[in-house]
């Protein structure tokens, strides 16, 4: 495979970036839902 | 549950499309293996357009209906659009270096207008942090989202309107990607990656929308808590009737003289 470094860097960052964002999003969502648990008035 | 199934399907689709793009489809005759980057690069660019289009439409929805659910869709789509724009730029750089000989060129209208698109929507997200009032924030964001959307057709048609290093548009030009002479594996790789990334985008949009709604509910809870606390706080007792309280309030002013 020619230009293998560029191909790996291209795919790695794009697919890896998507996966990292998805994981971060799930974490943010879980944290936001935790804050909304009963008895928490946000104070 | 449906969203979870969608997420699992999207992961499997992205993995399959990635493996096919890397190992299944043959290398391009002229550009070699570097051309493989085209599949995720074009798919990311398509989803960046779609995201900012959805942000603009949701902004119009907010301005007409004054329903904060539209604003939640707008912010969700804008954040995902920023991600896909950054990924498209990265993919373009990794493809451009072996093919053009440069990572980036500021003279190129497609590259420069895409960088502007990224800056506009990063600005959109930053602008949203300036106001705590959800209605005011949504109105400002809707206006900026609509103005910023003007850059979407400029990015797309820049390669037609001006001289550019960049090749002409790949998608929204069915005669190019679906031309009978286009080898089937290349078409399959591109359409497969587009479909897989669009599934992933749909899942991300649903989850980011849920996050926006949860954040708004939390903001409202904080606001409600502060109002309740202010209402239940003991009021100052006037000592010696109204005159006493007036005297108390005047005392510091007189002392200041």
Short mmCIF file of N, CA and C in Angstrom, two decimals, chain A residues 1-3 6-7 9-11 13-15 17-18 21-22 25-26 28-29 32-33 35-36 40-43, chain B residues 18 21-22 33 36-37 39-40 79 83-84 87 90 94 97-98 204 208 210-211 214 217-218 221-222 228-229:
data_model
loop_
_atom_site.label_atom_id
_atom_site.label_comp_id
_atom_site.label_asym_id
_atom_site.label_seq_id
_atom_site.Cartn_x
_atom_site.Cartn_y
_atom_site.Cartn_z
N UNK A 1 0.86 -1.20 0.00
CA UNK A 1 0.00 0.00 0.00
C UNK A 1 0.89 1.25 0.00
N UNK A 2 0.62 2.15 -0.95
CA UNK A 2 1.41 3.38 -1.01
C UNK A 2 0.77 4.45 -0.11
N UNK A 3 1.57 5.41 0.31
CA UNK A 3 1.08 6.50 1.16
C UNK A 3 0.33 5.96 2.38
N UNK A 6 -0.48 8.32 5.36
CA UNK A 6 -1.58 9.28 5.18
C UNK A 6 -2.94 8.58 5.26
N UNK A 7 -3.00 7.36 4.68
CA UNK A 7 -4.27 6.61 4.71
C UNK A 7 -4.64 6.27 6.16
N UNK A 9 -3.53 7.76 8.90
CA UNK A 9 -3.82 9.00 9.64
C UNK A 9 -5.21 9.52 9.27
N UNK A 10 -5.57 9.44 8.00
CA UNK A 10 -6.89 9.91 7.56
C UNK A 10 -8.01 9.11 8.19
N UNK A 11 -7.96 7.81 8.02
CA UNK A 11 -9.01 6.94 8.58
C UNK A 11 -8.99 6.94 10.11
N UNK A 13 -7.97 9.19 12.32
CA UNK A 13 -8.50 10.39 13.00
C UNK A 13 -10.01 10.53 12.74
N UNK A 14 -10.45 10.23 11.52
CA UNK A 14 -11.89 10.40 11.23
C UNK A 14 -12.73 9.37 12.00
N UNK A 15 -12.40 8.10 11.85
CA UNK A 15 -13.20 7.06 12.53
C UNK A 15 -12.96 7.13 14.05
N UNK A 17 -12.07 9.77 15.72
CA UNK A 17 -12.70 11.00 16.20
C UNK A 17 -14.19 10.82 16.42
N UNK A 18 -14.81 10.12 15.48
CA UNK A 18 -16.25 9.83 15.63
C UNK A 18 -16.50 8.99 16.88
N UNK A 21 -15.92 11.11 20.05
CA UNK A 21 -17.02 12.05 20.28
C UNK A 21 -18.25 11.31 20.80
N UNK A 22 -18.54 10.13 20.21
CA UNK A 22 -19.70 9.35 20.64
C UNK A 22 -19.55 8.95 22.12
N UNK A 25 -19.99 11.98 24.29
CA UNK A 25 -21.40 12.38 24.29
C UNK A 25 -22.21 11.52 25.26
N UNK A 26 -21.96 10.22 25.25
CA UNK A 26 -22.68 9.32 26.17
C UNK A 26 -22.35 9.66 27.62
N UNK A 28 -21.37 12.66 28.76
CA UNK A 28 -22.03 13.95 29.08
C UNK A 28 -23.52 13.73 29.34
N UNK A 29 -24.13 12.87 28.54
CA UNK A 29 -25.57 12.59 28.68
C UNK A 29 -25.85 11.90 30.01
N UNK A 32 -25.54 14.51 32.73
CA UNK A 32 -26.67 15.45 32.73
C UNK A 32 -27.92 14.79 33.33
N UNK A 33 -28.12 13.51 33.01
CA UNK A 33 -29.29 12.81 33.54
C UNK A 33 -29.15 12.56 35.04
N UNK A 35 -27.69 14.55 37.12
CA UNK A 35 -27.99 15.82 37.79
C UNK A 35 -29.49 16.06 37.90
N UNK A 36 -30.26 15.42 37.01
CA UNK A 36 -31.72 15.61 37.02
C UNK A 36 -32.42 14.61 37.91
N UNK A 40 -32.89 16.54 43.40
CA UNK A 40 -31.87 17.51 43.03
C UNK A 40 -32.56 18.70 42.40
N UNK A 41 -32.55 19.82 43.10
CA UNK A 41 -33.21 21.01 42.54
C UNK A 41 -32.19 21.86 41.80
N UNK A 42 -31.00 21.31 41.61
CA UNK A 42 -29.99 22.02 40.84
C UNK A 42 -29.15 22.95 41.66
N UNK A 43 -29.41 23.03 42.97
CA UNK A 43 -28.66 23.95 43.82
C UNK A 43 -27.26 23.43 44.07
N UNK B 18 -15.42 1.02 6.63
CA UNK B 18 -13.99 1.32 6.80
C UNK B 18 -13.13 0.17 6.26
N UNK B 21 -13.39 0.15 2.52
CA UNK B 21 -12.64 1.28 1.94
C UNK B 21 -11.13 1.06 2.01
N UNK B 22 -10.68 0.38 3.06
CA UNK B 22 -9.23 0.17 3.23
C UNK B 22 -8.73 -1.05 2.46
N UNK B 33 -3.24 4.48 -3.27
CA UNK B 33 -4.04 4.21 -2.07
C UNK B 33 -4.53 5.49 -1.39
N UNK B 36 -8.17 6.34 -1.21
CA UNK B 36 -9.09 5.68 -0.27
C UNK B 36 -9.63 6.66 0.77
N UNK B 37 -8.85 7.72 1.04
CA UNK B 37 -9.28 8.72 2.04
C UNK B 37 -10.52 9.47 1.54
N UNK B 39 -13.33 8.40 0.63
CA UNK B 39 -14.62 7.89 1.12
C UNK B 39 -15.03 8.53 2.46
N UNK B 40 -14.20 8.48 3.49
CA UNK B 40 -14.62 9.17 4.73
C UNK B 40 -14.58 10.70 4.60
N UNK B 79 -23.17 21.39 16.77
CA UNK B 79 -21.98 20.78 17.40
C UNK B 79 -21.48 19.60 16.57
N UNK B 83 -17.89 18.99 14.34
CA UNK B 83 -17.09 17.76 14.35
C UNK B 83 -16.84 17.27 12.92
N UNK B 84 -17.90 17.15 12.13
CA UNK B 84 -17.74 16.60 10.78
C UNK B 84 -16.95 17.55 9.86
N UNK B 87 -13.38 16.95 10.73
CA UNK B 87 -12.94 15.65 10.20
C UNK B 87 -12.77 15.70 8.67
N UNK B 90 -9.53 17.50 7.98
CA UNK B 90 -8.41 16.59 8.27
C UNK B 90 -8.24 15.57 7.13
N UNK B 94 -5.01 15.02 4.59
CA UNK B 94 -4.28 13.75 4.45
C UNK B 94 -4.33 13.23 3.01
N UNK B 97 -1.98 16.03 0.68
CA UNK B 97 -0.52 16.03 0.73
C UNK B 97 0.11 15.06 -0.29
N UNK B 98 -0.32 13.79 -0.36
CA UNK B 98 0.30 12.91 -1.36
C UNK B 98 -0.14 13.22 -2.80
N UNK B 204 -25.93 10.20 16.57
CA UNK B 204 -25.29 11.30 17.32
C UNK B 204 -26.26 12.45 17.52
N UNK B 208 -27.32 13.87 21.06
CA UNK B 208 -26.94 15.25 21.39
C UNK B 208 -28.20 16.09 21.68
N UNK B 210 -30.92 14.84 23.04
CA UNK B 210 -31.31 14.44 24.39
C UNK B 210 -30.48 15.19 25.43
N UNK B 211 -29.19 15.35 25.12
CA UNK B 211 -28.31 16.10 26.04
C UNK B 211 -28.75 17.56 26.14
N UNK B 214 -31.75 17.74 28.32
CA UNK B 214 -31.40 17.51 29.73
C UNK B 214 -30.73 18.75 30.32
N UNK B 217 -33.38 21.35 30.95
CA UNK B 217 -34.18 20.99 32.13
C UNK B 217 -33.41 21.34 33.41
N UNK B 218 -32.10 21.10 33.37
CA UNK B 218 -31.27 21.39 34.54
C UNK B 218 -31.21 22.90 34.77
N UNK B 221 -34.33 23.91 36.33
CA UNK B 221 -34.37 23.48 37.73
C UNK B 221 -33.57 24.44 38.61
N UNK B 222 -32.41 24.85 38.11
CA UNK B 222 -31.57 25.80 38.87
C UNK B 222 -32.31 27.12 39.02
N UNK B 228 -37.50 29.80 44.16
CA UNK B 228 -38.14 29.26 45.38
C UNK B 228 -37.38 29.72 46.62
N UNK B 229 -36.05 29.69 46.52
CA UNK B 229 -35.23 30.07 47.67
C UNK B 229 -35.42 31.56 47.99
#
